[in-house]
CSV table of C-alpha atoms in Angstrom, one decimal:
chain,number,residue,atom,x,y,z
A,1,UNK,CA,65.8,-104.8,-187.9
A,2,UNK,CA,67.7,-108.0,-188.2
A,3,UNK,CA,64.6,-110.0,-188.8
A,4,UNK,CA,63.5,-107.6,-191.5
A,5,UNK,CA,66.7,-107.9,-193.5
A,6,UNK,CA,66.4,-111.7,-193.7
A,7,UNK,CA,64.1,-112.8,-196.5
A,8,UNK,CA,62.5,-115.7,-194.5
A,9,UNK,CA,60.9,-113.2,-192.2
A,10,UNK,CA,59.7,-110.6,-194.7
A,11,UNK,CA,56.1,-111.9,-194.5
A,12,UNK,CA,56.2,-112.2,-190.7
A,13,UNK,CA,54.4,-109.6,-188.5
A,14,UNK,CA,57.2,-108.0,-186.4
A,15,UNK,CA,56.3,-105.8,-183.4
A,16,UNK,CA,59.0,-103.8,-181.7
A,17,UNK,CA,57.7,-103.1,-178.2
A,18,UNK,CA,58.2,-103.4,-174.5
A,19,UNK,CA,56.5,-106.7,-173.6
A,20,UNK,CA,55.3,-105.2,-170.3
A,21,UNK,CA,53.3,-102.7,-172.4
A,22,UNK,CA,52.1,-105.2,-175.0
A,23,UNK,CA,48.8,-107.0,-174.6
A,24,UNK,CA,48.0,-110.6,-175.7
A,25,UNK,CA,45.2,-109.1,-177.8
A,26,UNK,CA,47.7,-107.0,-179.7
A,27,UNK,CA,49.9,-110.0,-180.4
A,28,UNK,CA,46.9,-112.1,-181.6
A,29,UNK,CA,45.8,-109.3,-183.8
A,30,UNK,CA,49.2,-109.0,-185.4
A,31,UNK,CA,49.2,-112.8,-186.0
A,32,UNK,CA,45.7,-112.7,-187.3
A,33,UNK,CA,44.7,-115.4,-184.9
A,34,UNK,CA,42.2,-115.9,-182.0
A,35,UNK,CA,42.9,-116.9,-178.5
A,36,UNK,CA,43.6,-120.7,-178.4
A,37,UNK,CA,44.6,-120.9,-182.1
A,38,UNK,CA,48.3,-120.2,-181.5
A,39,UNK,CA,50.6,-123.2,-181.8
A,40,UNK,CA,53.6,-122.0,-179.9
A,41,UNK,CA,54.7,-119.2,-177.6
A,42,UNK,CA,58.5,-119.0,-177.6
A,43,UNK,CA,60.6,-116.6,-175.7
A,44,UNK,CA,62.8,-115.8,-172.7
A,45,UNK,CA,63.7,-112.7,-170.7
A,46,UNK,CA,67.2,-111.2,-170.6
A,47,UNK,CA,69.5,-113.6,-168.8
A,48,UNK,CA,71.5,-111.0,-166.9
A,49,UNK,CA,69.5,-111.1,-163.7
A,50,UNK,CA,70.1,-114.8,-163.4
A,51,UNK,CA,73.6,-115.2,-165.0
A,52,UNK,CA,76.8,-116.1,-163.2
A,53,UNK,CA,78.1,-112.7,-164.2
A,54,UNK,CA,75.3,-111.2,-162.1
A,55,UNK,CA,76.7,-112.8,-158.9
A,56,UNK,CA,79.5,-110.2,-158.8
A,57,UNK,CA,78.6,-107.1,-160.8
A,58,UNK,CA,80.0,-104.2,-158.8
A,59,UNK,CA,83.4,-102.8,-159.8
A,60,UNK,CA,86.2,-104.7,-158.0
A,61,UNK,CA,83.9,-107.2,-156.2
A,62,UNK,CA,85.3,-110.2,-158.1
A,63,UNK,CA,88.8,-109.3,-157.2
A,64,UNK,CA,87.9,-108.6,-153.6
A,65,UNK,CA,86.1,-112.0,-153.4
A,66,UNK,CA,89.0,-113.9,-154.8
A,67,UNK,CA,91.4,-112.0,-152.5
A,68,UNK,CA,89.3,-112.9,-149.5
A,69,UNK,CA,89.1,-116.5,-150.5
A,70,UNK,CA,92.8,-116.8,-150.9
A,71,UNK,CA,93.3,-115.2,-147.4
A,72,UNK,CA,90.9,-117.7,-145.9
A,73,UNK,CA,92.3,-120.7,-147.7
A,74,UNK,CA,89.2,-120.9,-150.0
A,75,UNK,CA,91.3,-121.8,-153.1
A,76,UNK,CA,93.4,-124.9,-153.7
A,77,UNK,CA,93.6,-127.2,-150.7
A,78,UNK,CA,91.9,-124.9,-148.3
A,79,UNK,CA,89.1,-126.1,-146.0
A,80,UNK,CA,85.9,-126.8,-147.8
A,81,UNK,CA,83.8,-125.1,-145.2
A,82,UNK,CA,85.6,-121.8,-146.0
A,83,UNK,CA,85.3,-122.4,-149.7
A,84,UNK,CA,81.5,-122.6,-149.3
A,85,UNK,CA,81.2,-119.6,-147.0
A,86,UNK,CA,83.2,-117.4,-149.4
A,87,UNK,CA,80.7,-118.1,-152.2
A,88,UNK,CA,77.5,-117.4,-150.3
A,89,UNK,CA,77.3,-113.6,-150.6
A,90,UNK,CA,76.1,-112.1,-153.9
A,91,UNK,CA,76.2,-108.5,-155.0
A,92,UNK,CA,73.3,-108.9,-157.5
A,93,UNK,CA,69.9,-109.9,-156.2
A,94,UNK,CA,67.6,-111.1,-159.0
A,95,UNK,CA,64.5,-110.4,-157.0
A,96,UNK,CA,65.4,-106.7,-157.1
A,97,UNK,CA,66.3,-106.6,-160.8
A,98,UNK,CA,63.3,-105.1,-162.7
A,99,UNK,CA,64.0,-107.5,-165.6
A,100,UNK,CA,63.1,-110.4,-163.3
A,101,UNK,CA,59.5,-109.2,-163.6
A,102,UNK,CA,59.5,-110.3,-167.2
A,103,UNK,CA,58.8,-113.8,-166.0
A,104,UNK,CA,55.4,-112.5,-164.8
A,105,UNK,CA,54.9,-110.8,-168.2
A,106,UNK,CA,55.6,-114.1,-170.0
A,107,UNK,CA,52.9,-115.8,-167.9
A,108,UNK,CA,50.5,-113.0,-168.6
A,109,UNK,CA,51.0,-113.4,-172.4
A,110,UNK,CA,50.7,-117.2,-172.0
A,111,UNK,CA,47.4,-116.8,-170.1
A,112,UNK,CA,45.9,-114.3,-172.5
A,113,UNK,CA,46.9,-116.1,-175.8
A,114,UNK,CA,46.5,-119.7,-174.7
A,115,UNK,CA,48.8,-121.4,-177.2
A,116,UNK,CA,48.8,-125.2,-177.5
A,117,UNK,CA,52.4,-125.2,-176.2
A,118,UNK,CA,55.2,-122.9,-175.1
A,119,UNK,CA,59.0,-122.8,-174.9
A,120,UNK,CA,61.0,-120.7,-172.5
A,121,UNK,CA,64.8,-120.4,-172.4
A,122,UNK,CA,67.3,-119.0,-170.0
A,123,UNK,CA,70.8,-119.5,-168.4
A,124,UNK,CA,71.3,-122.6,-166.2
A,125,UNK,CA,72.1,-120.4,-163.2
A,126,UNK,CA,68.4,-119.6,-163.0
A,127,UNK,CA,68.4,-122.9,-161.1
A,128,UNK,CA,71.0,-121.4,-158.6
A,129,UNK,CA,69.6,-121.3,-155.1
A,130,UNK,CA,69.5,-117.5,-155.3
A,131,UNK,CA,67.2,-117.6,-158.2
A,132,UNK,CA,65.5,-121.0,-157.6
A,133,UNK,CA,62.5,-119.7,-155.7
A,134,UNK,CA,61.7,-117.3,-158.5
A,135,UNK,CA,62.1,-120.0,-161.1
A,136,UNK,CA,59.8,-122.4,-159.1
A,137,UNK,CA,57.1,-119.6,-158.9
A,138,UNK,CA,57.3,-119.3,-162.7
A,139,UNK,CA,56.8,-123.0,-163.2
A,140,UNK,CA,53.9,-123.0,-160.8
A,141,UNK,CA,52.3,-120.1,-162.5
A,142,UNK,CA,52.6,-121.8,-165.9
A,143,UNK,CA,50.9,-124.9,-164.5
A,144,UNK,CA,48.3,-122.6,-162.9
A,145,UNK,CA,47.1,-121.4,-166.3
A,146,UNK,CA,46.6,-124.9,-167.6
A,147,UNK,CA,49.9,-126.4,-168.8
A,148,UNK,CA,51.8,-129.6,-168.1
A,149,UNK,CA,55.3,-128.3,-167.7
A,150,UNK,CA,58.8,-129.8,-167.7
A,151,UNK,CA,62.2,-128.2,-167.8
A,152,UNK,CA,65.6,-129.6,-168.9
A,153,UNK,CA,69.2,-128.3,-169.1
A,154,UNK,CA,70.7,-128.7,-172.5
A,155,UNK,CA,74.2,-128.2,-174.0
A,156,UNK,CA,74.3,-126.7,-177.5
A,157,UNK,CA,77.3,-128.8,-178.4
A,158,UNK,CA,75.1,-131.9,-178.1
A,159,UNK,CA,72.9,-130.6,-180.9
A,160,UNK,CA,75.3,-129.7,-183.7
A,161,UNK,CA,76.6,-126.4,-182.4
A,162,UNK,CA,80.3,-125.8,-182.1
A,163,UNK,CA,79.9,-124.3,-178.7
A,164,UNK,CA,79.6,-125.7,-175.2
A,165,UNK,CA,76.7,-123.4,-174.2
A,166,UNK,CA,74.5,-124.7,-171.4
A,167,UNK,CA,70.9,-123.4,-171.2
A,168,UNK,CA,67.7,-124.4,-169.4
A,169,UNK,CA,64.5,-124.8,-171.4
A,170,UNK,CA,61.0,-124.9,-170.0
A,171,UNK,CA,58.4,-126.5,-172.2
A,172,UNK,CA,54.7,-126.8,-171.6
A,173,UNK,CA,51.7,-128.4,-173.3
A,174,UNK,CA,48.0,-128.0,-172.7
A,175,UNK,CA,46.8,-131.1,-171.0
A,176,UNK,CA,48.2,-133.6,-168.6
A,177,UNK,CA,51.4,-134.8,-170.3
A,178,UNK,CA,54.5,-132.6,-170.1
A,179,UNK,CA,57.0,-132.6,-173.0
A,180,UNK,CA,60.3,-134.4,-172.5
A,181,UNK,CA,63.7,-133.0,-173.6
A,182,UNK,CA,65.2,-133.8,-177.0
A,183,UNK,CA,67.8,-136.5,-177.5
A,184,UNK,CA,71.3,-135.4,-178.2
A,185,UNK,CA,72.7,-135.8,-181.7
A,186,UNK,CA,76.3,-135.2,-180.9
A,187,UNK,CA,78.7,-136.2,-178.1
A,188,UNK,CA,81.1,-134.0,-176.3
A,189,UNK,CA,84.5,-135.6,-175.8
A,190,UNK,CA,85.6,-136.1,-172.2
A,191,UNK,CA,82.0,-135.8,-171.0
A,192,UNK,CA,79.5,-138.6,-170.4
A,193,UNK,CA,77.1,-139.3,-173.2
A,194,UNK,CA,76.1,-141.5,-176.1
A,195,UNK,CA,79.3,-143.2,-177.3
A,196,UNK,CA,77.6,-144.1,-180.6
A,197,UNK,CA,76.9,-140.4,-181.6
A,198,UNK,CA,79.2,-138.4,-183.9
A,199,UNK,CA,81.5,-136.0,-182.0
A,200,UNK,CA,80.5,-132.4,-181.4
A,201,UNK,CA,81.3,-129.9,-184.2
A,202,UNK,CA,84.7,-128.2,-183.6
A,203,UNK,CA,85.4,-124.5,-183.6
A,204,UNK,CA,87.7,-125.0,-186.5
A,205,UNK,CA,84.9,-126.6,-188.6
A,206,UNK,CA,82.4,-123.9,-187.7
A,207,UNK,CA,84.6,-120.9,-188.6
A,208,UNK,CA,86.5,-122.4,-191.6
A,209,UNK,CA,84.3,-120.5,-194.1
A,210,UNK,CA,85.5,-117.2,-192.7
A,211,UNK,CA,89.3,-117.8,-192.6
A,212,UNK,CA,90.4,-115.8,-195.5
A,213,UNK,CA,92.2,-112.4,-195.0
A,214,UNK,CA,89.6,-110.8,-197.2
A,215,UNK,CA,87.1,-111.4,-194.4
A,216,UNK,CA,89.3,-109.8,-191.7
A,217,UNK,CA,88.0,-107.0,-189.4
A,218,UNK,CA,90.0,-104.0,-188.2
A,219,UNK,CA,89.4,-104.7,-184.5
A,220,UNK,CA,90.6,-108.3,-184.6
A,221,UNK,CA,94.3,-107.3,-184.1
A,222,UNK,CA,95.4,-107.7,-180.5
A,223,UNK,CA,97.4,-104.9,-178.9
A,224,UNK,CA,97.7,-103.6,-175.4
A,225,UNK,CA,98.6,-104.7,-171.9
A,226,UNK,CA,98.2,-108.4,-172.1
A,227,UNK,CA,98.9,-109.0,-175.8
A,228,UNK,CA,102.2,-110.8,-175.3
A,229,UNK,CA,100.7,-113.0,-172.6
A,230,UNK,CA,97.8,-114.0,-174.9
A,231,UNK,CA,100.3,-115.0,-177.6
A,232,UNK,CA,102.0,-117.3,-175.1
A,233,UNK,CA,98.7,-119.1,-174.0
A,234,UNK,CA,98.4,-122.4,-175.9
A,235,UNK,CA,95.1,-123.2,-177.8
A,236,UNK,CA,92.5,-124.6,-175.4
A,237,UNK,CA,93.9,-122.8,-172.4
A,238,UNK,CA,93.4,-119.5,-170.5
A,239,UNK,CA,95.7,-117.3,-168.3
A,240,UNK,CA,96.3,-120.2,-166.0
A,241,UNK,CA,98.7,-121.6,-168.5
A,242,UNK,CA,101.1,-118.9,-167.4
A,243,UNK,CA,100.9,-119.8,-163.7
A,244,UNK,CA,102.9,-122.0,-161.4
A,245,UNK,CA,99.8,-124.2,-161.1
A,246,UNK,CA,100.4,-125.2,-164.7
A,247,UNK,CA,104.1,-125.6,-164.2
A,248,UNK,CA,105.1,-122.4,-166.1
A,249,UNK,CA,108.8,-121.7,-165.5
A,250,UNK,CA,108.3,-117.9,-165.2
A,251,UNK,CA,104.7,-117.5,-163.8
A,252,UNK,CA,102.9,-114.3,-164.8
A,253,UNK,CA,99.6,-115.0,-163.0
A,254,UNK,CA,98.4,-116.8,-159.9
A,255,UNK,CA,95.8,-119.5,-160.6
A,256,UNK,CA,92.2,-118.5,-159.7
A,257,UNK,CA,93.1,-114.8,-159.5
A,258,UNK,CA,91.2,-113.9,-162.6
A,259,UNK,CA,87.9,-114.6,-164.4
A,260,UNK,CA,88.0,-117.9,-166.1
A,261,UNK,CA,87.5,-116.3,-169.6
A,262,UNK,CA,90.6,-114.1,-169.2
A,263,UNK,CA,92.9,-114.8,-172.1
A,264,UNK,CA,90.8,-117.8,-173.0
A,265,UNK,CA,91.9,-119.2,-176.4
A,266,UNK,CA,89.9,-121.6,-178.6
A,267,UNK,CA,91.3,-125.0,-179.7
A,268,UNK,CA,90.5,-125.7,-183.4
A,269,UNK,CA,89.7,-129.3,-182.8
A,270,UNK,CA,87.2,-128.7,-179.9
A,271,UNK,CA,83.9,-126.8,-179.5
A,272,UNK,CA,84.1,-123.2,-178.3
A,273,UNK,CA,83.2,-122.1,-174.9
A,274,UNK,CA,80.2,-119.8,-174.4
A,275,UNK,CA,80.2,-116.7,-176.6
A,276,UNK,CA,79.5,-113.6,-174.5
A,277,UNK,CA,77.2,-110.8,-175.6
A,278,UNK,CA,79.4,-107.9,-174.3
A,279,UNK,CA,82.9,-109.2,-173.5
A,280,UNK,CA,85.7,-107.1,-172.0
A,281,UNK,CA,88.9,-106.4,-174.0
A,282,UNK,CA,90.7,-109.5,-172.6
A,283,UNK,CA,87.6,-111.8,-172.3
A,284,UNK,CA,87.8,-114.8,-174.6
A,285,UNK,CA,87.4,-116.9,-176.4
A,286,UNK,CA,90.1,-115.6,-178.7
A,287,UNK,CA,91.1,-117.2,-182.0
A,288,UNK,CA,94.0,-119.7,-181.8
A,289,UNK,CA,95.9,-117.4,-184.3
A,290,UNK,CA,96.1,-114.8,-181.5
A,291,UNK,CA,93.4,-112.4,-182.7
A,292,UNK,CA,89.8,-111.5,-181.8
A,293,UNK,CA,87.0,-113.5,-183.5
A,294,UNK,CA,85.3,-112.0,-186.4
A,295,UNK,CA,81.6,-111.2,-186.3
A,296,UNK,CA,80.9,-113.9,-188.9
A,297,UNK,CA,82.9,-116.4,-186.9
A,298,UNK,CA,80.9,-115.7,-183.8
A,299,UNK,CA,77.7,-116.3,-185.7
A,300,UNK,CA,79.2,-119.6,-187.0
A,301,UNK,CA,80.0,-120.7,-183.5
A,302,UNK,CA,76.4,-120.0,-182.6
A,303,UNK,CA,75.2,-122.2,-185.5
A,304,UNK,CA,73.7,-119.4,-187.7
A,305,UNK,CA,73.6,-120.1,-191.4
A,306,UNK,CA,76.3,-118.4,-193.4
A,307,UNK,CA,73.6,-116.5,-195.3
A,308,UNK,CA,72.0,-115.0,-192.2
A,309,UNK,CA,72.4,-111.3,-191.9
A,310,UNK,CA,72.6,-109.0,-188.8
A,311,UNK,CA,71.6,-105.4,-188.8
A,312,UNK,CA,73.3,-102.6,-186.9
A,313,UNK,CA,76.8,-101.6,-185.8
A,314,UNK,CA,79.5,-104.2,-185.3
A,315,UNK,CA,79.0,-103.9,-181.5
A,316,UNK,CA,75.2,-104.4,-181.9
A,317,UNK,CA,75.7,-107.4,-184.2
A,318,UNK,CA,78.1,-109.0,-181.7
A,319,UNK,CA,75.6,-108.4,-178.9
A,320,UNK,CA,72.7,-109.9,-180.9
A,321,UNK,CA,74.8,-113.0,-181.6
A,322,UNK,CA,75.9,-113.4,-178.0
A,323,UNK,CA,72.4,-113.1,-176.7
A,324,UNK,CA,70.9,-115.5,-179.2
A,325,UNK,CA,69.8,-119.1,-178.7
A,326,UNK,CA,71.8,-121.2,-181.1
A,327,UNK,CA,69.4,-122.0,-184.0
A,328,UNK,CA,70.2,-125.8,-184.1
A,329,UNK,CA,69.5,-126.1,-180.4
A,330,UNK,CA,66.3,-124.0,-180.6
A,331,UNK,CA,65.2,-126.1,-183.6
A,332,UNK,CA,65.7,-129.4,-181.7
A,333,UNK,CA,63.4,-128.2,-178.8
A,334,UNK,CA,60.8,-126.7,-181.2
A,335,UNK,CA,60.6,-129.8,-183.3
A,336,UNK,CA,60.0,-131.9,-180.1
A,337,UNK,CA,57.2,-129.7,-178.8
A,338,UNK,CA,55.7,-129.3,-182.3
A,339,UNK,CA,55.6,-133.1,-182.7
A,340,UNK,CA,53.8,-133.5,-179.4
A,341,UNK,CA,51.3,-130.8,-180.3
A,342,UNK,CA,50.6,-132.6,-183.6
A,343,UNK,CA,50.2,-135.9,-181.6
A,344,UNK,CA,47.7,-134.2,-179.3
A,345,UNK,CA,45.8,-132.8,-182.2
A,346,UNK,CA,45.6,-136.2,-183.9
A,347,UNK,CA,44.4,-137.7,-180.6
A,348,UNK,CA,41.7,-135.2,-180.3
A,349,UNK,CA,40.6,-135.8,-183.9
A,350,UNK,CA,40.4,-139.5,-183.3
A,351,UNK,CA,38.0,-139.2,-180.4
């Protein structure tokens, strides 16, 4: 529905279907193309089976893990061996998540449509040892259907997005030469990179168009259990600012006792942290003015144009925004693969 309400997609064939039940032939028919005529196949399965949040999904497991680590000396200056052992177990197994099978569905569509190139995106934790074997099988399967494949982790803040959002892209081309990753256009302060590049876009710059009170939303006002503590957290900090670790005179929390995003507050002069699709009530990032971010501000932090519309309820819109690939980052990868496809076509024509 979101695609349909945006004019740039009104002439685009849109199929709403379960990809596991959708054939490559149906996709080709909708696109009015034949097998081998497609330029790009672009997609990616839900990230939840591979995300860091998936490591500890059962109720209370995160708290129990942290309690066990503290008891074993796994935090702070505790033995490194114990730190490692405390992190080995994982509640969520991606091999048993039915959504993991969507990797196979992607390869099936790739095989049946035979595009000149493809792009796949997911969270960087798909490279975690728990998911790595599955990821390697996916890469091998893509190569097995005739593609030269490369993968590269990218940070959205390096490509004009006001958000430090790390994702892995897999790109493939028919033939023997795999595409390389795009070059950064922006640098992230305090991180290694190209010194000659302009600095990354800040959160303040990205959400400035939505700052007026006329654009406020009812749910942005903070009330409840941790409201006062959130007000005390400085911009650019999280709950740890109120701990003895940070030198707080009256500590409220113990460092490393909560999720990192707990009471996380944006700094107006720096990029945002990753925007979540379905955050909890005290999961940041929050605005530096001690309120929740507006839907339009979340879209701005993801790099969506101001004119882009989202269909559905407020909750649905926020979920769509949090699940999206930031458009400037996607564009950088697509331009790279498209240029290599064009170069391949010209090479063929010159033979």
